[in-house]
Coordinates of C-alpha atoms in Angstrom, one line a residue:
Chain A
X1 CA 38.9 18.3 -40.9
X2 CA 39.9 17.7 -37.3
X3 CA 37.7 17.7 -34.3
X4 CA 34.2 19.1 -34.7
X5 CA 34.0 22.5 -32.9
X6 CA 31.8 23.1 -30.0
X7 CA 29.6 25.5 -31.9
X8 CA 28.5 22.6 -34.1
X9 CA 26.6 20.9 -31.3
X10 CA 22.9 21.0 -31.9
X11 CA 22.1 21.9 -28.3
X12 CA 23.8 22.0 -24.9
X13 CA 22.7 18.8 -23.1
X14 CA 23.3 20.4 -19.7
X15 CA 21.8 23.9 -20.0
X16 CA 22.9 26.0 -17.0
X17 CA 20.2 28.1 -15.4
X18 CA 20.7 31.3 -13.5
X19 CA 18.4 30.9 -10.6
X20 CA 20.0 28.0 -8.8
X21 CA 23.3 29.9 -8.7
X22 CA 21.6 33.0 -7.4
X23 CA 20.0 30.9 -4.7
X24 CA 23.4 29.3 -3.7
X25 CA 25.0 32.7 -3.4
X26 CA 22.1 34.0 -1.4
X27 CA 22.4 31.1 1.0
X28 CA 26.1 31.7 1.6
X29 CA 25.5 35.4 2.2
X30 CA 22.7 34.5 4.7
X31 CA 25.0 32.2 6.6
X32 CA 27.5 35.0 7.2
X33 CA 24.7 37.4 8.1
X34 CA 23.2 34.9 10.7
X35 CA 26.6 34.3 12.3
X36 CA 27.1 38.1 12.7
X37 CA 23.6 38.5 14.0
X38 CA 24.0 35.8 16.7
X39 CA 27.5 36.9 17.6
X40 CA 29.0 33.5 16.8
X41 CA 32.8 33.8 17.1
X42 CA 35.8 31.5 17.5
X43 CA 36.7 33.0 20.9
X44 CA 33.4 32.1 22.4
X45 CA 33.6 28.6 21.0
X46 CA 37.1 28.2 22.6
X47 CA 36.0 29.4 26.1
X48 CA 32.9 27.3 25.8
X49 CA 35.0 24.2 25.1
X50 CA 37.1 25.0 28.2
X51 CA 33.9 25.1 30.4
X52 CA 32.6 21.9 28.7
X53 CA 35.8 20.1 29.6
X54 CA 35.4 21.1 33.3
X55 CA 31.8 20.0 33.2
X56 CA 32.6 16.6 31.7
X57 CA 35.3 15.9 34.2
X58 CA 32.7 16.4 37.0
X59 CA 30.3 13.9 35.4
X60 CA 32.6 11.0 36.3
X61 CA 32.4 8.6 38.0
X62 CA 28.6 8.2 37.6
X63 CA 26.8 8.0 40.9
X64 CA 24.1 5.3 41.1
X65 CA 23.4 5.5 44.8
X66 CA 20.0 7.0 44.2
X67 CA 18.9 4.1 42.0
X68 CA 15.4 4.0 43.4
X69 CA 14.7 7.5 42.0
X70 CA 16.3 6.4 38.7
X71 CA 14.2 3.3 38.3
X72 CA 11.0 5.2 39.2
X73 CA 11.7 7.9 36.6
X74 CA 12.7 5.4 33.9
X75 CA 9.7 3.2 34.4
X76 CA 7.4 6.2 34.3
X77 CA 9.1 7.3 31.0
X78 CA 8.6 3.8 29.6
X79 CA 4.9 3.8 30.6
X80 CA 4.4 7.2 29.0
X81 CA 6.1 6.1 25.8
X82 CA 4.1 2.8 25.5
X83 CA 0.7 4.4 26.4
X84 CA 1.3 7.3 24.1
X85 CA 2.4 5.1 21.2
X86 CA -0.6 2.7 21.6
X87 CA -3.1 5.6 21.9
X88 CA -1.5 7.5 19.1
X89 CA -1.5 4.5 16.7
X90 CA -5.1 3.7 17.5
X91 CA -6.2 7.2 16.7
X92 CA -3.8 7.7 13.8
X93 CA -5.0 4.7 11.8
X94 CA -8.6 5.9 11.0
X95 CA -7.3 9.4 10.7
X96 CA -4.6 8.5 8.2
X97 CA -7.1 6.4 6.3
X98 CA -9.5 9.3 6.1
X99 CA -6.8 11.6 4.8
X100 CA -5.9 9.3 1.8
X101 CA -7.0 11.0 -1.3
X102 CA -7.1 7.9 -3.4
X103 CA -9.8 6.3 -1.2
X104 CA -11.8 9.2 0.2
X105 CA -13.6 12.2 -1.2
X106 CA -12.2 15.7 -0.6
X107 CA -14.7 16.6 2.1
X108 CA -13.3 13.8 4.2
X109 CA -9.6 14.2 3.4
X110 CA -9.4 17.9 4.1
X111 CA -10.5 17.8 7.7
X112 CA -8.4 14.7 8.4
X113 CA -5.3 16.3 6.8
X114 CA -5.9 19.4 8.9
X115 CA -5.9 17.5 12.2
X116 CA -2.7 15.7 11.2
X117 CA -0.9 18.8 10.1
X118 CA -2.0 20.6 13.4
X119 CA -0.7 17.6 15.4
X120 CA 2.7 18.0 13.6
X121 CA 3.0 21.8 13.9
X122 CA 4.5 21.9 17.3
X123 CA 7.4 20.2 18.9
X124 CA 6.3 17.7 21.6
X125 CA 7.9 19.9 24.3
X126 CA 5.7 22.8 23.3
X127 CA 2.6 20.6 23.3
X128 CA 3.7 19.2 26.7
X129 CA 3.8 22.7 28.1
X130 CA 0.3 23.3 26.9
X131 CA -0.9 20.0 28.4
X132 CA 0.8 20.7 31.7
X133 CA -1.1 24.0 31.9
X134 CA -4.3 22.2 31.0
X135 CA -4.2 19.0 33.1
X136 CA -1.5 19.8 35.6
X137 CA 1.9 18.4 36.3
X138 CA 2.6 14.7 35.9
X139 CA 2.6 11.8 33.5
X140 CA -0.9 12.4 32.0
X141 CA 0.4 15.6 30.4
X142 CA 3.3 13.7 28.9
X143 CA 1.1 10.9 27.6
X144 CA -1.2 13.4 25.9
X145 CA 1.6 15.4 24.4
X146 CA 3.3 12.3 22.9
X147 CA 0.0 11.0 21.7
X148 CA -0.5 14.2 19.7
X149 CA 3.0 13.8 18.3
X150 CA 2.3 10.2 17.3
X151 CA -0.9 11.1 15.6
X152 CA 0.9 13.7 13.5
X153 CA 3.8 11.4 12.5
X154 CA 1.9 8.1 12.0
X155 CA -1.1 9.8 10.4
X156 CA 1.1 11.5 7.8
X157 CA 3.2 8.4 6.9
X158 CA 0.2 6.1 6.9
X159 CA -1.7 8.5 4.6
X160 CA 1.3 8.6 2.2
X161 CA 1.7 4.8 2.3
X162 CA -2.0 4.4 1.4
X163 CA -1.7 6.9 -1.4
X164 CA 1.1 4.9 -3.0
X165 CA -0.7 1.5 -3.0
X166 CA -1.5 -0.3 -6.3
X167 CA -5.1 0.4 -7.1
X168 CA -5.3 -2.6 -9.4
X169 CA -5.4 -4.9 -6.4
X170 CA -8.1 -2.7 -4.9
X171 CA -10.0 -2.8 -8.2
X172 CA -10.0 -6.6 -8.2
X173 CA -11.4 -6.7 -4.7
X174 CA -14.1 -4.2 -5.6
X175 CA -15.0 -6.3 -8.6
X176 CA -16.0 -9.2 -6.3
X177 CA -18.8 -7.1 -4.8
X178 CA -17.1 -6.6 -1.5
X179 CA -18.3 -3.8 0.8
X180 CA -16.0 -0.9 1.4
X181 CA -14.8 -2.1 4.8
X182 CA -13.9 -5.5 3.3
X183 CA -12.0 -3.8 0.5
X184 CA -10.0 -2.1 3.1
X185 CA -9.3 -5.3 5.0
X186 CA -8.3 -7.3 1.9
X187 CA -7.2 -4.8 -0.8
X188 CA -5.7 -1.9 1.1
X189 CA -4.3 -2.9 4.5
X190 CA -2.2 -5.9 3.3
X191 CA -0.4 -3.5 1.0
X192 CA 0.6 -1.1 3.8
X193 CA 0.9 -3.5 6.7
X194 CA 4.7 -3.9 6.6
X195 CA 5.3 -0.2 6.2
X196 CA 2.9 0.4 9.0
X197 CA 4.9 -1.9 11.3
X198 CA 8.0 0.0 10.3
X199 CA 6.8 3.4 11.3
X200 CA 4.9 2.2 14.4
X201 CA 8.2 0.8 15.8
X202 CA 10.0 3.9 14.8
X203 CA 7.4 6.0 16.6
X204 CA 7.7 3.9 19.7
X205 CA 11.5 4.5 19.5
X206 CA 10.9 8.2 19.1
X207 CA 8.4 8.3 21.9
X208 CA 10.8 6.6 24.3
X209 CA 13.4 9.3 23.5
X210 CA 10.8 12.1 23.9
X211 CA 9.4 10.6 27.1
X212 CA 12.8 11.2 28.8
X213 CA 12.5 14.9 27.8
X214 CA 8.9 16.0 28.5
X215 CA 9.7 15.7 32.2
X216 CA 11.8 18.9 31.9
X217 CA 8.6 20.9 31.6
X218 CA 6.9 18.9 34.3
X219 CA 5.1 16.3 32.2
X220 CA 6.4 13.2 34.0
X221 CA 9.2 10.7 33.5
X222 CA 12.9 10.7 34.1
X223 CA 13.3 14.2 32.5
X224 CA 12.2 15.9 35.7
X225 CA 14.7 14.0 37.7
X226 CA 17.4 14.9 35.2
X227 CA 16.5 18.5 35.3
X228 CA 16.5 18.7 39.1
X229 CA 19.9 17.0 39.2
X230 CA 21.3 19.5 36.8
X231 CA 20.0 22.4 38.9
X232 CA 21.6 21.0 42.1
X233 CA 24.9 20.5 40.2
X234 CA 24.7 16.7 41.0
X235 CA 26.7 16.0 37.9
X236 CA 27.6 12.5 38.9
X237 CA 23.9 11.7 39.2
X238 CA 23.3 13.4 35.9
X239 CA 25.8 11.0 34.4
X240 CA 24.0 8.0 35.9
X241 CA 20.7 9.2 34.5
X242 CA 22.2 9.7 31.0
X243 CA 23.7 6.2 31.1
X244 CA 20.3 4.8 32.1
X245 CA 18.5 6.7 29.3
X246 CA 21.0 5.4 26.7
X247 CA 20.4 1.8 28.0
X248 CA 16.6 2.3 27.7
X249 CA 16.9 3.7 24.1
X250 CA 19.2 0.9 23.0
X251 CA 16.8 -1.7 24.5
X252 CA 14.0 -0.1 22.6
X253 CA 16.0 -0.1 19.4
X254 CA 16.8 -3.8 19.7
X255 CA 13.1 -4.6 20.4
X256 CA 12.1 -2.5 17.4
X257 CA 14.5 -4.3 15.1
X258 CA 13.2 -7.7 16.3
X259 CA 9.6 -6.7 15.7
X260 CA 10.4 -5.4 12.2
X261 CA 12.3 -8.6 11.4
X262 CA 9.4 -10.8 12.6
X263 CA 6.6 -8.9 10.8
X264 CA 8.3 -7.7 7.7
X265 CA 10.9 -10.4 6.9
X266 CA 8.8 -13.2 8.4
X267 CA 11.7 -14.1 10.7
X268 CA 11.1 -16.3 13.8
X269 CA 12.6 -15.7 17.2
X270 CA 15.0 -18.5 16.6
X271 CA 16.1 -16.9 13.3
X272 CA 16.9 -13.7 15.2
X273 CA 19.2 -15.5 17.6
X274 CA 20.7 -17.5 14.8
X275 CA 21.3 -14.3 12.8
X276 CA 23.2 -12.8 15.7
X277 CA 25.4 -15.9 15.9
X278 CA 25.9 -15.9 12.2
X279 CA 27.0 -12.2 12.3
X280 CA 29.5 -13.0 15.1
X281 CA 30.9 -15.8 13.1
X282 CA 31.4 -13.5 10.1
X283 CA 33.2 -11.0 12.3
X284 CA 35.5 -13.7 13.7
X285 CA 36.2 -14.9 10.2
X286 CA 37.2 -11.4 9.1
X287 CA 39.5 -11.0 12.1
X288 CA 41.3 -14.3 11.4
Chain B
X1 CA -28.5 -13.1 -19.9
X2 CA -26.5 -10.0 -20.7
X3 CA -27.7 -7.4 -23.0
X4 CA -25.9 -4.1 -23.8
X5 CA -28.1 -1.4 -25.3
X6 CA -26.6 1.7 -26.9
X7 CA -23.7 1.6 -24.5
X8 CA -21.4 4.7 -24.8
X9 CA -18.4 5.9 -22.9
X10 CA -16.4 9.1 -23.2
X11 CA -13.6 9.6 -20.7
X12 CA -13.3 13.1 -22.1
X13 CA -16.4 14.8 -23.3
X14 CA -16.5 14.8 -27.1
X15 CA -14.0 11.9 -27.7
X16 CA -16.0 8.8 -27.2
X17 CA -14.2 5.5 -26.6
X18 CA -17.3 3.4 -26.9
X19 CA -20.0 4.4 -29.4
X20 CA -23.4 3.0 -29.2
X21 CA -22.5 -0.6 -28.6
X22 CA -25.5 -3.0 -28.7
X23 CA -24.7 -6.7 -27.9
X24 CA -26.4 -9.7 -26.6
X25 CA -24.5 -12.5 -24.8
X26 CA -26.8 -15.5 -24.2
X27 CA -25.0 -18.7 -25.0
X28 CA -22.6 -20.4 -22.6
X29 CA -19.1 -20.7 -24.0
X30 CA -16.4 -18.2 -24.9
X31 CA -17.0 -15.0 -26.6
X32 CA -13.8 -13.2 -27.6
X33 CA -13.6 -9.5 -28.3
X34 CA -10.8 -8.6 -30.6
X35 CA -9.6 -5.3 -32.0
X36 CA -6.6 -3.0 -32.1
X37 CA -5.2 -1.3 -28.9
X38 CA -7.3 1.6 -27.9
X39 CA -10.6 0.6 -29.6
X40 CA -12.4 0.4 -26.3
X41 CA -12.3 -3.4 -25.6
X42 CA -11.2 -2.9 -22.0
X43 CA -13.6 -0.1 -21.5
X44 CA -16.4 -2.3 -22.8
X45 CA -15.6 -5.1 -20.3
X46 CA -15.1 -2.7 -17.4
X47 CA -18.4 -1.0 -18.1
X48 CA -20.2 -4.2 -17.6
X49 CA -19.3 -4.5 -13.9
X50 CA -19.1 -0.7 -13.6
X51 CA -15.5 -0.5 -12.8
X52 CA -15.8 2.1 -15.5
X53 CA -18.9 4.3 -15.5
X54 CA -20.7 4.3 -18.8
X55 CA -21.7 7.7 -20.2
X56 CA -25.0 6.4 -21.7
X57 CA -26.8 3.2 -22.4
X58 CA -28.2 0.1 -20.6
X59 CA -26.5 -3.0 -19.2
X60 CA -29.2 -5.5 -18.7
X61 CA -28.0 -8.4 -16.6
X62 CA -30.4 -11.0 -15.2
X63 CA -33.3 -8.6 -15.7
X64 CA -31.8 -5.5 -14.1
X65 CA -30.1 -2.5 -15.6
X66 CA -26.7 -2.4 -14.0
X67 CA -26.1 1.1 -15.3
X68 CA -28.7 2.4 -12.8
X69 CA -27.5 0.6 -9.7
X70 CA -25.7 2.2 -6.8
X71 CA -24.4 1.1 -3.4
X72 CA -25.4 -2.2 -2.1
X73 CA -27.5 -3.2 -5.2
X74 CA -24.5 -2.7 -7.4
X75 CA -22.3 -4.7 -5.0
X76 CA -24.8 -7.6 -5.0
X77 CA -24.9 -7.5 -8.8
X78 CA -21.1 -7.6 -9.0
X79 CA -21.0 -10.8 -6.9
X80 CA -22.4 -12.7 -9.8
X81 CA -19.8 -11.3 -12.3
X82 CA -16.4 -12.7 -12.0
X83 CA -13.4 -10.8 -13.4
X84 CA -10.0 -11.9 -14.5
X85 CA -7.4 -9.2 -15.2
X86 CA -4.4 -8.8 -17.5
X87 CA -2.0 -8.2 -14.7
X88 CA -3.7 -10.7 -12.4
X89 CA -4.4 -8.0 -9.8
X90 CA -3.8 -10.4 -6.9
X91 CA -3.3 -8.9 -3.5
X92 CA 0.5 -9.5 -3.6
X93 CA 1.1 -9.7 0.1
X94 CA -1.7 -12.1 0.9
X95 CA -1.4 -15.8 0.5
X96 CA -2.9 -17.8 -2.4
X97 CA -5.7 -19.1 -0.3
X98 CA -6.5 -15.6 1.1
X99 CA -6.7 -14.4 -2.5
X100 CA -9.1 -17.1 -3.4
X101 CA -11.3 -16.4 -0.4
X102 CA -11.4 -12.7 -1.3
X103 CA -13.7 -13.9 -4.0
X104 CA -16.3 -14.5 -1.3
X105 CA -16.1 -11.0 0.2
X106 CA -19.3 -10.0 -1.5
X107 CA -21.1 -12.7 0.4
X108 CA -19.3 -12.4 3.8
X109 CA -20.0 -9.5 6.2
X110 CA -17.2 -7.0 6.7
X111 CA -17.1 -7.9 10.3
X112 CA -16.2 -11.5 9.5
X113 CA -13.8 -10.4 6.7
X114 CA -11.8 -8.3 9.2
X115 CA -11.5 -11.3 11.5
X116 CA -10.8 -13.6 8.6
X117 CA -13.8 -15.8 9.6
X118 CA -15.0 -17.4 6.4
X119 CA -17.7 -20.1 6.4
X120 CA -16.1 -23.6 6.4
X121 CA -18.0 -24.3 3.1
X122 CA -16.1 -21.5 1.4
X123 CA -12.8 -22.7 2.8
X124 CA -13.5 -26.2 1.5
X125 CA -14.4 -24.9 -1.9
X126 CA -11.3 -22.8 -2.1
X127 CA -9.1 -25.8 -1.5
X128 CA -11.0 -27.8 -4.1
X129 CA -10.7 -25.0 -6.6
X130 CA -7.0 -24.7 -5.9
X131 CA -6.8 -28.3 -7.0
X132 CA -8.9 -27.7 -10.1
X133 CA -6.5 -24.9 -11.3
X134 CA -3.5 -27.1 -10.6
X135 CA -2.1 -25.2 -7.6
X136 CA -2.7 -27.7 -4.8
X137 CA 0.0 -27.3 -2.2
X138 CA 0.4 -23.6 -3.0
X139 CA -2.3 -22.4 -0.5
X140 CA 0.0 -20.7 2.0
X141 CA 2.5 -19.2 -0.5
X142 CA 2.4 -15.5 -0.8
X143 CA 1.0 -14.4 -4.2
X144 CA 4.1 -12.4 -5.0
X145 CA 6.1 -15.6 -4.9
X146 CA 4.3 -17.1 -7.9
X147 CA 5.1 -17.1 -11.6
X148 CA 2.8 -15.3 -14.1
X149 CA 0.9 -18.4 -15.2
X150 CA 0.4 -19.5 -11.6
X151 CA -0.8 -16.0 -10.6
X152 CA -3.4 -16.0 -13.4
X153 CA -4.6 -19.4 -12.2
X154 CA -5.1 -17.8 -8.8
X155 CA -6.9 -14.9 -10.5
X156 CA -9.3 -17.2 -12.3
X157 CA -9.9 -19.3 -9.2
X158 CA -10.7 -16.1 -7.2
X159 CA -13.3 -15.1 -9.9
X160 CA -14.8 -18.6 -9.8
X161 CA -15.1 -18.5 -6.0
X162 CA -17.7 -15.9 -6.6
X163 CA -20.0 -18.5 -8.1
X164 CA -20.4 -16.2 -11.1
X165 CA -23.1 -16.5 -13.7
X166 CA -20.9 -14.4 -16.0
X167 CA -17.1 -14.4 -16.3
X168 CA -15.3 -11.4 -17.7
X169 CA -11.6 -11.5 -18.6
X170 CA -9.6 -8.5 -19.6
X171 CA -6.6 -9.6 -21.7
X172 CA -6.0 -12.6 -19.5
X173 CA -3.1 -13.9 -21.5
X174 CA -1.4 -10.7 -22.7
X175 CA 1.3 -10.9 -20.0
X176 CA 2.0 -14.6 -20.5
X177 CA 4.2 -16.7 -22.8
X178 CA 2.5 -18.6 -25.7
X179 CA 2.4 -22.0 -24.0
X180 CA 1.1 -20.6 -20.7
X181 CA -1.4 -18.5 -22.7
X182 CA -2.9 -21.7 -24.2
X183 CA -3.0 -23.4 -20.8
X184 CA -4.9 -20.4 -19.3
X185 CA -7.3 -20.3 -22.3
X186 CA -7.9 -24.1 -21.8
X187 CA -8.7 -23.4 -18.1
X188 CA -11.2 -20.7 -19.0
X189 CA -12.8 -22.9 -21.6
X190 CA -13.1 -25.7 -19.1
X191 CA -14.7 -23.4 -16.6
X192 CA -17.1 -22.1 -19.2
X193 CA -18.0 -25.7 -20.1
X194 CA -18.2 -27.2 -16.6
X195 CA -20.2 -24.3 -15.1
X196 CA -22.3 -23.6 -18.1
X197 CA -21.6 -19.9 -17.9
X198 CA -20.8 -17.4 -20.6
X199 CA -17.2 -16.1 -20.6
X200 CA -16.4 -12.8 -22.2
X201 CA -12.7 -12.3 -23.1
X202 CA -10.8 -9.4 -24.5
X203 CA -7.9 -10.6 -26.6
X204 CA -5.0 -9.4 -28.6
X205 CA -4.1 -12.7 -30.2
X206 CA -6.4 -13.5 -33.1
X207 CA -5.2 -17.0 -33.6
X208 CA -5.9 -17.8 -29.9
X209 CA -9.3 -16.2 -30.2
X210 CA -10.1 -18.3 -33.3
X211 CA -8.9 -21.5 -31.6
X212 CA -10.9 -21.1 -28.3
X213 CA -13.9 -18.8 -28.9
X214 CA -17.4 -19.9 -29.9
X215 CA -18.1 -16.4 -31.0
X216 CA -16.0 -13.5 -32.0
X217 CA -16.8 -9.8 -31.7
X218 CA -14.6 -7.4 -33.7
X219 CA -14.3 -3.8 -32.6
X220 CA -12.9 -0.8 -34.3
X221 CA -13.0 2.8 -33.0
X222 CA -15.5 2.0 -30.2
X223 CA -18.0 0.2 -32.5
X224 CA -18.8 -3.4 -33.1
X225 CA -17.8 -4.1 -36.7
X226 CA -17.9 -7.9 -36.7
X227 CA -20.0 -10.4 -34.8
X228 CA -20.0 -14.1 -35.8
X229 CA -18.5 -17.5 -35.6
X230 CA -14.7 -17.9 -35.8
X231 CA -14.9 -19.5 -39.2
X232 CA -16.6 -16.4 -40.6
X233 CA -13.6 -14.2 -39.6
X234 CA -11.7 -13.9 -42.9
X235 CA -8.8 -11.8 -44.0
X236 CA -11.0 -9.1 -45.4
X237 CA -12.8 -8.7 -42.1
X238 CA -9.4 -8.7 -40.2
X239 CA -8.3 -5.9 -42.4
X240 CA -11.4 -3.9 -41.5
X241 CA -10.8 -4.5 -37.8
X242 CA -7.1 -3.9 -37.6
X243 CA -6.5 -1.8 -40.8
X244 CA -3.7 -2.4 -43.3
X245 CA -2.8 -5.8 -44.5
X246 CA 1.0 -6.1 -44.3
X247 CA 0.7 -7.9 -40.9
X248 CA -1.4 -10.7 -42.4
X249 CA 1.6 -12.0 -44.4

């Protein structure tokens, strides 16, 4: 009589295993070890915050008097980002296609995958340093560095997108007697097109951000100006540069959203404006 | 027209799915292949246009052995064999008219296909055919916006765009409701009649096969166990094909 006892259960539906717990304990131990190793302590954080407050107070008000330098740096960054994205995408498409295991034989996918993995191995700044050594200071090094980054990123995502497509649709196109290139055009690419637009715009966004940074190692763009301003303690100019970069990134973000909406959701330009208006109306309604 | 000689297929060596199938498809009209799931009906159909590689045997189609073809010769042979699929296999993100025109890809160069430059004659025929299958006005809808019956109509129209001399259909009605199934079978019968081509269809539904087919082929365990007119298919034969008899009422 009464409740059945736990021992009567045929099996524990949630068996507990040992190894995840051991791993969790090991992770906690490692975190403490790393803190000790790197001499991270509360005192240092506290003094650091004090210094940071002084630094931030010197950032304001921003100084836009050298706007010509600002515009030159920004437009160079923009050019680097657009060129690197375009070149990267053009190179990544065939490479990503070659790396897709469901379409290509292993002797094609392995070399393609190797190139993509190598493009992804290093941070763009490290690649930029290499290219500065190779082709000298300036925007060309930045373009090449970000092209490599784009190949790695788009190549990998494009390959994954192709490997996830429905082969039934491909089979149907093959059954019509279509040559391989036509099978790609009608059976494969339509299935990955919208995702491709998604990561191409994301990559442009990412390249914009990185193009403001490669200048620090001498590969062109606003980063060089920013770094020089830091070293001369022109903190008000630094602030102006940071504001300009934020503006550029936000503009890129808005553009990317618009492109995605047009290609993926079949929106028209007028829809986009209307959607903005509709959202404002909703916000007003909520406030009322 | 189409002759299969000693066709065999084993996906895993030692466990054949098709065993020594010999068939001749000559007459126009509908030939239905019936049999329980897993008896190799789909494999048989797919071996004919080499979507599945046969392990042994010959596929004689218009005087050539398809089993031996590779590369361009195989592609050219496939142009004349239209195929309709159970799950329609439309390219979901393309429009209806693009799906229809994809039936012409075997005839149009890849360079033109990439630029979407189809001959005006093909485009005119695609719109005519859209009318024939009852989808006039749907040309610019995306395939993923259609219902099952509409999709299968597009699938059939795509196959007919190939100007096939043989039409294969792999369970074309299995994903559809009974009424739509009959409509799709009527459409296939109409195409078989008007174009004077043989249509080879895999089916689950025995009643539908009896109603529409001019000839029925029964398969069991990868072998042909019945080949005759629908009237000759009696309960005893159905028991042989499907096993048991409880389901016969």
